[in-house]
Amino acid sequence: MFVAKLELAAPLDPQDREALRIVCDHVRQVPALRDIVSEGDNPEHIHLMLQGWGARYKIVPDGGRQITAFLIPGDYCDAHIAVLRQMDHGILALTEATVASIPHAIFDDLSLRSPKLTRAMWWATLVDEAVLRAWIVNLGRRDAYGAVAHLFCELHARMRNIGLVEEGSLDLPLTQEVISDALGLTPVHVNRILQRLRSEDLIQLKSGVLTILDPAALQRAGGFDSAYLHARKRGD
Amino acid sequence: MFVAKLELAAPLDPQDREALRIVCDHVRQVPALRDIVSEGDNPEHIHLMLQGWGARYKIVPDGGRQITAFLIPGDYCDAHIAVLRQMDHGILALTEATVASIPHAIFDDLSLRSPKLTRAMWWATLVDEAVLRAWIVNLGRRDAYGAVAHLFCELHARMRNIGLVEEGSLDLPLTQEVISDALGLTPVHVNRILQRLRSEDLIQLKSGVLTILDPAALQRAGGFDSAYLHARKRGD
DNA sequence: CGTTCCCTTGACACCGATCAACTCTGGTGG
DNA sequence: CCACCAGAGTTGATCGGTGTCAAGGGAACG
């Protein structure tokens, strides 16, 4: 899946593809709510999400938590440390998750040999950056209602890109507290927003499944324009 | 300067260095408040800031503006489009600025030939990403006072990295409105925060020059930890 | 059948937005 | 050299969106 995602950027050489496949064979299971990588770590391996949900997060001095990204299958967690030295944030499994580990020395070697692969990783980083910018807009210039709407549109689009949306429904195993930590709100307020979105028949959210009932209205509510995701999927 | 910055990541081959230098020779002057690149553009050239200040920004449907990054000399503006296709945000000159333009086809070619160069660009992107995450924390989990303090710490650190700080002072040609657009606040409120910071003798800000009078206290106020900037400067 | 999360609800407080003047500064032209 | 002007900074009064605190309800799980 990760390979498929990278190839959206540029075709890889067969040997790159093969090397990646082999290297992805080290698979690890992480229980829910456990750190995959912690802030300050200097990990030996870089990780790819294969299944489940994860989140990047930072803790502020007063104890508050800010989630800066949600990770879904196909996302890499920390290719950073192939280039930078140290994790400047933590990564958490939100559900039980399975991740692939690649010894970073091997990855390093691979990427120095193959411009195409490095370029593909660079591409993935650039898309992540675009998502971060969208979050900044969310936090800075949208009210809570618009922010929740926008977040749901983003997650819907990203899940659809990897084939995990069926008839407008997707698994969304996020507590309201997690959502509030992503949007800079309180759980209480998120709860009220969700009720409003439900009462307006924009969404349905029950037992970890989100269904978008009125995509157009939700996108309007969140000022969502999918262009920034730079999806280059067949059929999009 | 840009080359020097890239070399903080990893030494480049002499021919890369030379190629970059040649290619940077196309220099353009941009008047203040003019777009360098606009959202939706598909520019022929990629740009590097050589002098002056710039900002990435997005406009939300209701007319609000959110600045997602400040660009200072040595920052690249839009290496994106070497990999992605379209600008998902605009870039604005905040002061009169001089930028270098590199035809993106040439850059493309260069980066496919040199893994080291691509890697260096990737590194620069990763640092940018870390800055974006810090902004998200700023917007989501800090009050206005902490956010302003943190922003000033960041800009101080980045300006120092490129040698543009003298005795705690740096040029900061940002109106209060620009600052408010970066922090998701209103100009009025930014004004009040600045007065507080001044009255507490943490900073001095007058006619476009910021002086940090009490770095330790300002860092405490903003919960600032420079680790995320991944500065690898001699003497740091 | 109890325990533990999580979700839900209500009352109230507060940070920052809004609106509307007023002041200051630097630049421009007479 | 002065008068004017536009843009930026400053100030005060009031409003509203979210936070805070606290209590109660529901569903999953042992």
Coordinates of C-alpha atoms (C1' of nucleotides) in Angstrom, one line a residue:
Chain A
M1 CA 0.0 0.0 0.0
F2 CA 2.8 2.3 0.9
V3 CA 4.6 1.5 -2.3
A4 CA 1.4 2.2 -4.3
K5 CA 1.1 5.5 -2.6
L6 CA 4.6 6.5 -3.4
E7 CA 4.2 5.5 -7.0
L8 CA 1.5 8.1 -7.4
A9 CA 4.3 10.6 -7.3
A10 CA 6.5 9.0 -9.9
P11 CA 7.1 5.5 -11.1
L12 CA 9.8 3.7 -9.2
D13 CA 12.4 1.4 -10.7
P14 CA 11.6 -2.3 -10.2
Q15 CA 14.6 -2.7 -7.9
D16 CA 13.4 0.1 -5.7
R17 CA 10.0 -1.4 -5.5
E18 CA 11.4 -4.8 -4.7
A19 CA 13.8 -3.4 -2.1
L20 CA 10.9 -1.6 -0.4
R21 CA 8.8 -4.7 -0.4
I22 CA 11.5 -6.8 1.3
V23 CA 12.3 -4.1 3.8
C24 CA 8.6 -3.7 4.8
D25 CA 8.5 -7.2 5.9
H26 CA 9.4 -6.4 9.5
V27 CA 5.9 -5.9 10.9
R28 CA 5.1 -4.9 14.4
Q29 CA 1.8 -4.8 16.3
V30 CA 1.3 -1.8 18.6
P31 CA -1.5 -1.8 21.2
A32 CA -4.0 1.1 21.3
L33 CA -2.8 4.3 23.1
R34 CA 0.8 3.2 23.2
D35 CA 3.5 5.5 21.8
I36 CA 5.0 4.2 18.5
V37 CA 7.8 6.7 18.8
S38 CA 8.3 9.2 21.6
E39 CA 9.4 12.8 21.5
G40 CA 13.2 13.0 21.9
D41 CA 13.7 9.5 20.6
N42 CA 16.4 8.8 18.1
P43 CA 14.9 5.6 16.7
E44 CA 16.7 2.9 14.8
H45 CA 13.8 2.2 12.5
I46 CA 11.4 4.3 10.5
H47 CA 7.8 3.2 10.6
L48 CA 4.9 3.0 8.2
M49 CA 1.3 2.6 9.2
L50 CA -0.2 -0.5 7.7
Q51 CA -3.4 -0.8 9.7
G52 CA -5.2 1.3 12.3
W53 CA -5.0 4.9 13.3
G54 CA -2.2 7.0 14.7
A55 CA -1.5 10.6 15.7
R56 CA 1.4 12.9 15.9
Y57 CA 1.2 15.0 19.0
K58 CA 3.0 17.5 21.1
I59 CA 2.6 18.2 24.8
V60 CA 2.7 21.8 26.0
P61 CA 4.3 22.8 29.3
D62 CA 0.9 23.2 31.0
G63 CA 0.0 19.6 30.2
G64 CA -2.3 20.3 27.2
R65 CA -1.9 18.0 24.2
Q66 CA -2.0 19.1 20.6
I67 CA -2.4 16.6 17.8
T68 CA -0.8 17.8 14.6
A69 CA -1.7 15.0 12.3
F70 CA -3.8 11.8 12.0
L71 CA -2.0 8.9 10.5
I72 CA -3.9 6.3 8.4
P73 CA -2.7 3.2 6.6
G74 CA -0.1 4.1 4.0
D75 CA 1.3 7.1 5.9
Y76 CA 4.8 7.1 7.0
C77 CA 5.4 8.0 10.6
D78 CA 8.9 9.3 10.9
A79 CA 10.9 9.3 7.8
H80 CA 12.2 12.5 9.4
I81 CA 14.8 10.7 11.4
A82 CA 16.4 9.4 8.2
V83 CA 17.3 13.0 7.6
L84 CA 17.0 14.9 10.9
R85 CA 18.3 13.4 14.0
Q86 CA 15.7 13.5 16.6
M87 CA 11.9 13.3 16.9
D88 CA 10.5 16.7 17.8
H89 CA 7.1 15.2 18.6
G90 CA 5.6 11.9 19.6
I91 CA 3.6 9.4 17.6
L92 CA 0.8 7.5 19.2
A93 CA -1.3 4.5 18.2
L94 CA -5.0 5.6 18.6
T95 CA -6.2 2.1 17.9
E96 CA -4.4 -1.2 17.9
A97 CA -2.1 -0.7 14.9
T98 CA 0.2 -2.6 12.7
V99 CA 3.3 -0.8 11.5
A100 CA 6.2 -1.8 9.3
S101 CA 9.7 -1.0 10.5
I102 CA 12.6 -0.3 8.3
P103 CA 16.1 -0.1 9.8
H104 CA 17.0 3.5 9.1
A105 CA 20.5 2.7 7.9
I106 CA 19.0 0.5 5.2
F107 CA 16.6 3.1 4.2
D108 CA 19.3 5.7 4.2
D109 CA 21.4 3.7 1.9
L110 CA 18.5 3.0 -0.4
S111 CA 17.6 6.6 -0.7
L112 CA 21.1 7.8 -1.4
R113 CA 21.3 5.3 -4.3
S114 CA 18.0 6.1 -5.8
P115 CA 17.0 9.6 -6.7
K116 CA 13.6 8.5 -7.7
L117 CA 12.9 7.0 -4.3
T118 CA 14.1 10.0 -2.4
R119 CA 12.0 12.1 -4.7
A120 CA 9.0 10.0 -3.9
M121 CA 9.6 10.4 -0.2
W122 CA 10.0 14.1 -0.7
W123 CA 6.7 14.2 -2.5
A124 CA 5.0 12.5 0.4
T125 CA 6.5 15.0 2.7
L126 CA 5.2 17.9 0.6
V127 CA 1.7 16.5 0.7
D128 CA 1.9 16.2 4.4
E129 CA 3.0 19.8 4.5
A130 CA 0.0 20.9 2.6
V131 CA -2.2 19.1 5.1
L132 CA -0.4 20.9 7.9
R133 CA -1.1 24.2 6.3
A134 CA -4.8 23.3 6.0
W135 CA -4.8 22.6 9.7
I136 CA -3.3 25.9 10.5
V137 CA -6.1 27.6 8.6
N138 CA -8.6 25.4 10.5
L139 CA -7.2 26.5 13.8
G140 CA -6.6 30.1 13.0
R141 CA -9.4 31.2 10.9
R142 CA -12.4 28.9 11.3
D143 CA -14.8 28.6 14.1
A144 CA -15.3 25.3 15.9
Y145 CA -18.2 24.3 13.6
G146 CA -16.2 24.9 10.4
A147 CA -13.1 23.3 11.8
V148 CA -14.9 20.0 12.6
A149 CA -16.6 20.0 9.2
H150 CA -13.3 20.6 7.5
L151 CA -11.5 17.9 9.5
F152 CA -14.2 15.4 8.5
C153 CA -14.0 16.3 4.9
E154 CA -10.2 15.9 5.0
L155 CA -10.4 12.5 6.7
H156 CA -13.1 11.4 4.3
A157 CA -11.0 12.4 1.3
R158 CA -7.9 10.7 2.6
M159 CA -9.7 7.5 3.5
R160 CA -11.3 7.4 0.1
N161 CA -7.9 7.8 -1.6
I162 CA -6.8 4.6 0.0
G163 CA -10.1 2.8 -0.6
L164 CA -11.4 2.8 2.9
V165 CA -14.7 4.5 2.3
E166 CA -17.8 2.6 1.4
E167 CA -21.0 4.4 0.5
G168 CA -20.0 7.5 2.4
S169 CA -19.0 5.7 5.5
L170 CA -15.6 5.3 7.1
D171 CA -14.2 4.0 10.4
L172 CA -13.4 6.8 12.6
P173 CA -12.2 5.4 15.9
L174 CA -11.6 8.8 17.5
T175 CA -13.0 9.9 20.9
Q176 CA -14.3 13.4 21.2
E177 CA -11.4 14.1 23.3
V178 CA -9.0 13.2 20.6
I179 CA -10.9 15.3 18.1
S180 CA -10.7 18.2 20.5
D181 CA -7.0 17.8 20.9
A182 CA -6.6 18.0 17.2
L183 CA -8.8 21.1 16.8
G184 CA -7.6 23.1 19.8
L185 CA -11.1 22.8 21.4
T186 CA -12.5 21.1 24.5
P187 CA -14.3 17.8 24.4
V188 CA -17.4 19.4 25.7
H189 CA -17.5 21.9 22.8
V190 CA -16.8 19.2 20.3
N191 CA -19.7 17.3 21.6
R192 CA -22.0 20.2 21.0
I193 CA -20.7 20.8 17.5
L194 CA -21.3 17.1 16.7
Q195 CA -24.8 17.3 17.9
R196 CA -25.4 20.3 15.7
L197 CA -23.9 18.6 12.6
R198 CA -26.2 15.6 13.4
S199 CA -29.3 17.7 13.9
E200 CA -28.6 19.3 10.6
D201 CA -28.4 15.9 8.9
L202 CA -24.9 16.6 7.6
I203 CA -23.3 13.6 9.3
Q204 CA -24.0 10.5 11.3
L205 CA -21.4 9.4 13.8
K206 CA -22.1 6.4 15.9
S207 CA -19.9 3.7 17.5
G208 CA -16.8 4.7 15.6
V209 CA -18.3 5.0 12.1
L210 CA -18.7 8.3 10.4
T211 CA -21.2 8.6 7.6
I212 CA -21.3 11.8 5.6
L213 CA -25.0 12.3 4.7
D214 CA -24.6 15.6 2.8
P215 CA -21.1 16.0 1.4
A216 CA -21.8 19.2 -0.5
A217 CA -23.2 20.9 2.6
L218 CA -20.4 19.6 4.8
Q219 CA -17.8 21.0 2.4
R220 CA -19.6 24.3 2.4
A221 CA -19.7 24.3 6.2
G222 CA -15.9 23.7 6.4
G223 CA -14.8 25.7 3.4
F224 CA -13.2 22.6 2.1
D225 CA -11.5 22.4 -1.2
S226 CA -9.7 19.1 -1.8
A227 CA -7.1 20.6 -4.1
Y228 CA -4.5 20.8 -1.4
L229 CA -4.4 17.0 -0.9
H230 CA -2.8 16.8 -4.4
A231 CA -4.5 13.4 -4.9
R232 CA -3.5 11.9 -8.2
K233 CA -5.6 8.8 -8.1
R234 CA -6.9 7.0 -11.1
G235 CA -10.5 7.9 -11.4
D236 CA -10.3 11.1 -9.5
Chain B
M1 CA 23.1 31.7 1.4
F2 CA 20.7 29.1 0.2
V3 CA 23.5 26.8 -0.7
A4 CA 25.0 27.3 2.7
K5 CA 21.7 26.4 4.3
L6 CA 21.3 23.3 2.3
E7 CA 24.8 22.2 3.1
L8 CA 23.8 22.1 6.8
A9 CA 21.9 19.0 5.9
A10 CA 24.7 17.2 4.0
P11 CA 27.7 18.2 2.1
L12 CA 26.9 18.6 -1.6
D13 CA 29.1 17.6 -4.5
P14 CA 31.1 20.4 -6.0
Q15 CA 29.2 20.1 -9.2
D16 CA 25.9 20.4 -7.4
R17 CA 27.1 23.5 -5.6
E18 CA 28.3 25.0 -8.8
A19 CA 25.1 24.2 -10.7
L20 CA 23.1 25.8 -8.0
R21 CA 25.2 28.9 -8.0
I22 CA 24.8 29.4 -11.7
V23 CA 21.2 28.7 -11.6
C24 CA 20.5 31.2 -8.9
D25 CA 21.8 34.0 -11.0
H26 CA 18.3 34.9 -12.3
V27 CA 17.4 37.4 -9.7
R28 CA 14.1 39.3 -9.6
Q29 CA 13.0 42.3 -7.5
V30 CA 9.4 42.1 -6.1
P31 CA 7.8 45.2 -4.6
A32 CA 6.2 45.0 -1.2
L33 CA 2.7 43.5 -0.9
R34 CA 2.9 42.0 -4.3
D35 CA 2.3 38.2 -4.8
I36 CA 5.4 36.3 -5.7
V37 CA 3.3 33.3 -6.6
S38 CA -0.4 33.1 -6.4
E39 CA -2.7 30.3 -5.3
G40 CA -3.6 28.1 -8.3
D41 CA -0.5 29.1 -10.2
N42 CA 1.5 26.5 -12.0
P43 CA 4.7 28.5 -12.2
E44 CA 7.6 27.9 -14.6
H45 CA 10.2 28.8 -12.0
I46 CA 10.8 28.0 -8.4
H47 CA 11.9 30.9 -6.2
L48 CA 14.3 31.4 -3.3
M49 CA 14.2 34.4 -1.0
L50 CA 17.5 36.3 -1.1
Q51 CA 16.4 39.4 0.7
G52 CA 13.4 40.7 2.5
W53 CA 10.4 39.1 4.1
G54 CA 7.7 37.0 2.5
A55 CA 4.7 35.0 3.7
R56 CA 2.7 32.0 2.7
Y57 CA -1.0 32.6 3.0
K58 CA -4.4 31.2 2.3
I59 CA -7.7 33.1 2.0
V60 CA -10.8 31.5 3.5
P61 CA -14.2 31.9 1.9
D62 CA -15.4 34.6 4.3
G63 CA -12.4 36.8 3.3
G64 CA -10.2 36.1 6.3
R65 CA -6.5 35.6 5.7
Q66 CA -4.3 33.0 7.4
I67 CA -0.5 33.3 7.1
T68 CA 1.0 29.8 7.4
A69 CA 4.7 30.7 7.3
F70 CA 7.1 33.6 7.2
L71 CA 9.8 33.4 4.7
I72 CA 13.2 35.0 5.4
P73 CA 16.4 35.0 3.3
G74 CA 17.5 31.5 2.5
D75 CA 14.1 30.0 2.5
Y76 CA 12.7 28.5 -0.7
C77 CA 9.2 29.5 -1.7
D78 CA 7.8 26.9 -3.8
A79 CA 10.1 23.9 -4.5
H80 CA 6.7 22.2 -4.2
I81 CA 5.9 22.7 -7.8
A82 CA 9.0 20.8 -8.8
V83 CA 7.1 17.8 -7.4
L84 CA 3.4 18.7 -7.0
R85 CA 1.7 20.5 -9.8
Q86 CA -0.1 23.4 -8.5
M87 CA 0.3 26.0 -5.7
D88 CA -2.3 25.3 -3.0
H89 CA -1.5 28.7 -1.4
G90 CA -0.2 32.1 -2.3
I91 CA 3.2 33.7 -1.5
L92 CA 3.4 37.4 -0.8
A93 CA 6.3 39.8 -0.4
L94 CA 5.8 41.6 2.9
T95 CA 8.7 44.0 2.1
E96 CA 10.4 44.7 -1.1
A97 CA 12.1 41.5 -1.7
T98 CA 14.7 40.0 -4.0
V99 CA 14.2 36.4 -5.1
A100 CA 16.2 34.1 -7.3
S101 CA 14.3 32.2 -9.9
I102 CA 15.2 28.8 -11.2
P103 CA 13.4 27.3 -14.2
H104 CA 11.8 24.3 -12.7
A105 CA 12.7 22.1 -15.6
I106 CA 16.3 22.7 -14.8
F107 CA 15.9 22.1 -11.2
D108 CA 13.9 19.0 -11.9
D109 CA 16.7 17.6 -14.0
L110 CA 19.3 18.5 -11.4
S111 CA 17.5 16.8 -8.6
L112 CA 16.9 13.6 -10.6
R113 CA 20.6 13.4 -11.3
S114 CA 21.8 14.2 -7.8
P115 CA 20.4 12.2 -4.8
K116 CA 22.4 14.4 -2.5
L117 CA 20.7 17.5 -3.7
T118 CA 17.3 16.0 -3.6
R119 CA 18.0 14.8 -0.1
A120 CA 19.1 18.3 0.9
M121 CA 15.8 19.7 -0.4
W122 CA 13.9 17.0 1.4
W123 CA 15.7 18.0 4.5
A124 CA 14.7 21.6 4.1
T125 CA 11.1 20.5 3.6
L126 CA 11.2 18.4 6.8
V127 CA 12.4 21.4 8.8
D128 CA 9.6 23.5 7.3
E129 CA 7.3 20.8 8.4
A130 CA 8.5 21.0 12.0
V131 CA 7.9 24.7 12.0
L132 CA 4.4 24.1 10.8
R133 CA 3.7 21.7 13.6
A134 CA 5.0 24.3 16.1
W135 CA 2.5 26.8 14.6
I136 CA -0.3 24.3 15.0
V137 CA 0.6 24.0 18.7
N138 CA 0.7 27.8 18.9
L139 CA -2.8 28.2 17.4
G140 CA -4.4 25.3 19.1
R141 CA -3.0 25.2 22.6
R142 CA -1.5 28.5 23.5
D143 CA -3.3 31.7 24.5
A144 CA -2.6 34.9 22.6
Y145 CA 0.2 36.0 25.0
G146 CA 2.0 32.7 24.6
A147 CA 1.5 32.6 20.9
V148 CA 3.1 36.0 20.3
A149 CA 6.0 35.1 22.6
H150 CA 6.6 31.8 20.8
L151 CA 6.4 33.4 17.4
F152 CA 9.0 36.0 18.4
C153 CA 11.3 33.3 19.8
E154 CA 11.0 31.4 16.5
L155 CA 11.8 34.4 14.4
H156 CA 14.6 35.3 16.6
A157 CA 16.1 31.9 16.3
R158 CA 15.7 31.6 12.6
M159 CA 17.1 35.1 12.0
R160 CA 20.0 34.2 14.2
N161 CA 20.7 31.1 12.2
I162 CA 21.3 33.2 9.1
G163 CA 23.3 35.8 10.9
L164 CA 20.7 38.6 10.9
V165 CA 20.6 39.2 14.7
E166 CA 22.8 41.7 16.3
E167 CA 22.8 42.1 20.1
G168 CA 19.3 40.6 20.4
S169 CA 17.9 42.9 17.7
L170 CA 16.4 42.0 14.4
D171 CA 14.5 43.6 11.6
L172 CA 10.9 42.7 11.9
P173 CA 9.0 44.6 9.2
L174 CA 5.6 43.1 10.2
T175 CA 2.5 45.2 10.8
Q176 CA 0.3 44.2 13.7
E177 CA -2.2 43.1 11.2
V178 CA 0.2 40.7 9.6
I179 CA 1.1 39.2 13.0
S180 CA -2.6 38.8 13.7
D181 CA -3.1 37.0 10.4
A182 CA -0.3 34.6 11.4
L183 CA -1.6 33.9 14.9
G184 CA -5.4 33.7 14.2
L185 CA -6.0 36.9 16.2
T186 CA -7.2 40.4 15.5
P187 CA -4.9 43.3 15.1
V188 CA -6.5 45.0 18.2
H189 CA -5.7 42.1 20.4
V190 CA -2.2 41.7 19.1
N191 CA -1.7 45.3 20.0
R192 CA -2.7 44.7 23.5
I193 CA -0.4 41.7 23.8
L194 CA 2.5 43.7 22.5
Q195 CA 1.9 46.4 25.1
R196 CA 1.9 43.8 27.8
L197 CA 5.1 42.3 26.6
R198 CA 6.6 45.7 26.5
S199 CA 5.4 46.7 29.9
E200 CA 6.9 43.5 31.3
D201 CA 10.2 44.4 29.7
L202 CA 10.4 41.3 27.7
I203 CA 10.7 42.9 24.3
Q204 CA 11.1 46.2 22.6
L205 CA 9.5 46.7 19.2
K206 CA 9.7 50.0 17.5
S207 CA 9.8 51.1 13.9
G208 CA 10.3 47.6 12.5
V209 CA 13.1 46.5 14.9
L210 CA 12.4 43.8 17.5
T211 CA 14.8 43.6 20.5
I212 CA 14.4 40.8 22.9
L213 CA 15.3 42.2 26.3
D214 CA 14.8 39.0 28.3
P215 CA 15.2 35.9 26.2
A216 CA 14.8 33.4 29.0
A217 CA 11.5 35.0 30.2
L218 CA 10.2 35.2 26.7
Q219 CA 10.9 31.6 26.0
R220 CA 9.2 30.7 29.3
A221 CA 6.2 32.8 28.3
G222 CA 5.9 31.0 24.9
G223 CA 6.9 27.5 26.1
F224 CA 9.6 27.7 23.4
D225 CA 12.1 25.0 22.9
S226 CA 14.3 25.5 19.9
A227 CA 14.9 21.7 19.3
Y228 CA 12.3 21.5 16.6
L229 CA 14.2 23.9 14.4
H230 CA 16.9 21.3 14.0
A231 CA 19.5 24.0 13.7
R232 CA 22.9 22.5 12.9
K233 CA 24.9 25.6 13.0
R234 CA 28.5 25.9 14.0
G235 CA 28.6 27.3 17.4
D236 CA 25.1 26.4 18.4
Chain C
dC1 C1' -24.0 -6.4 37.9
dG2 C1' -20.6 -3.3 38.8
dT3 C1' -16.9 -0.6 36.9
dT4 C1' -14.9 2.3 33.6
dC5 C1' -14.8 5.1 29.8
dC6 C1' -17.1 8.0 27.0
dC7 C1' -20.8 10.9 25.8
dT8 C1' -24.2 14.4 27.3
dT9 C1' -26.2 18.4 29.6
dG10 C1' -26.5 22.9 32.2
dA11 C1' -24.8 27.1 34.5
dC12 C1' -21.5 30.3 34.5
dA13 C1' -16.9 32.7 33.5
dC14 C1' -13.6 34.7 30.5
dC15 C1' -10.6 35.4 26.5
dG16 C1' -10.5 37.5 22.4
dA17 C1' -13.7 39.6 18.7
dT18 C1' -16.1 43.6 17.2
dC19 C1' -17.1 48.3 16.5
dA20 C1' -15.8 52.8 16.6
dA21 C1' -13.2 56.5 17.6
dC22 C1' -8.7 58.8 18.2
dT23 C1' -3.5 59.5 17.8
dC24 C1' 0.8 59.1 15.8
dT25 C1' 4.0 58.7 12.1
dG26 C1' 6.1 59.2 7.7
dG27 C1' 5.6 60.7 3.2
dT28 C1' 3.9 64.0 -0.4
dG29 C1' 3.0 68.2 -2.5
dG30 C1' 2.2 72.9 -2.3
Chain D
dC1 C1' 8.7 74.6 5.8
dC2 C1' 4.2 73.6 6.6
dA3 C1' -0.4 71.3 5.5
dC4 C1' -2.2 67.4 4.4
dC5 C1' -3.1 62.6 4.1
dA6 C1' -3.0 57.5 4.4
dG7 C1' -1.6 53.8 6.9
dA8 C1' -0.4 52.0 11.3
dG9 C1' -0.9 51.9 16.1
dT10 C1' -3.8 52.8 20.3
dT11 C1' -7.8 53.0 23.3
dG12 C1' -12.5 52.0 25.4
dA13 C1' -17.1 49.7 25.5
dT14 C1' -19.6 45.8 24.6
dC15 C1' -20.6 41.2 22.6
dG16 C1' -20.2 36.4 21.8
dG17 C1' -17.9 31.9 21.1
dT18 C1' -15.5 28.6 24.0
dG19 C1' -13.7 27.2 28.2
dT20 C1' -14.6 25.5 32.8
dC21 C1' -16.7 23.0 36.3
dA22 C1' -19.8 19.7 37.8
dA23 C1' -23.1 16.2 37.6
dG24 C1' -25.7 12.6 35.3
dG25 C1' -26.5 8.9 31.6
dG26 C1' -25.1 4.9 28.6
dA27 C1' -22.7 1.4 26.6
dA28 C1' -19.0 -2.0 26.6
dC29 C1' -16.6 -5.3 29.3
dG30 C1' -15.3 -8.3 32.9

